[in-house]
Steps between C-alpha positions, in 0.01 A plus 500: 500500500265518797269790509443760767195407709531115440617429854187691631269309271408779249680665205351828379560619139355824353386455146464811269370559144600818315434630145867522401648719222244628241217533756374807676637502857730199407609428865166544670405177685192374315502185719613467860473162666655358812572128457535309832651154465461262800698190384451286809120539477512471120296813472527848341311823522481771232382840633427770246539866594289742288726740313306807623569415872624813670836471685756716681866465396830627622618592142202670343243562765142406449424320176285235338691170554547441124726813480752381763706269275474737201615814683787314669616364167469843338712642780779228519468302169561194714276194501610382845452840659151536353427151617620589847277807512179317419598207727546737790156657440322161467687365811391803704134470405487121527722434805686234296871478427530496127857432393440430122333663208450401140378735217403423141375731232213448262707379209670247719175377633361453148816315378507273812131395458560433133812294589276280713256453217235714667323458831163334581272738683147454629316840433256547796260736320461651162624857463595755230763769513419784253797720598807268521803710395690419186860597434420828326326695776164370377281192583457147357172400351269361781651197656276236648567200726228248524424294810665160482837333402747682276851434396665849477812597313730774649315796342162375605612410858648852542162658401322268749750589774495874444140581396336739750227694305240221450144576614393345831705288741788430262578878466648518854868478609388215719363286224821579306708374788314171499566462123872584541529220759325260264759564242791453741352164630430383135854589390649313793284192421627514147862530596467188714298297249763578226795422739647825373802482742618181332466639152832668406360661179193649670717609797741683257193669336366597844838645609506712178159647593614545865819687401289764306180530697547357849683634809543356848734516802488115514792309375446214241551254786242676712250498217551128449459453872165686498394280218603177672315603810174573322484307177275226639240731661162427340221754430329411829823579695521855369285759685413823314418825689461866406500812709135587452184579700344153469802329656506737788870582452 
């Protein structure tokens, strides 16, 4: 199934991460990333939007952008309508036509990373988060990531992607955006190296996870098309950006 935007050379997909059931604010968008695929150039760009970015919406007026999906879902209890609401807001602020969205919750994220056998991450700088939330309205013992290479399981990768209270540079939303993009790229690399699409058993396990924790307005054929267009993109072909002062955007 060909994707909208292919004939113009660029396919845009909005990627969202939410807490899911059992978390405070289960439908707040903890992660918001615009993925731009340019198949003919064999390039992709990931653009992270800070969750505290202020936006105007038709439905709920002025809000932090992470509330748009949540409040639309609370009102309609419809994944596609919630996806359409956040796509509209991001399209307006970016000037991009964004026909697709995909959202996964924390539990689905952890299970997917574990299914891949973990992901290999290069930690840029050592940092410690002393106030990472546990599942009982408290905090985990201090969690430290040391500079260098680390293979992370699902639980560890989720903490790495979500941590936002470390001292110094790693305590910013912008640093967190970079870490989230690292996880996405590492997971994609692992999927390709394992040739997951050709492994019927793994695919069935993945579909089980998707059925419970993942929602999108893309059909299975469109998901496979997106994979086929981008599966051979190397790390040097994926550009990572964040809406932050340093980048001037």
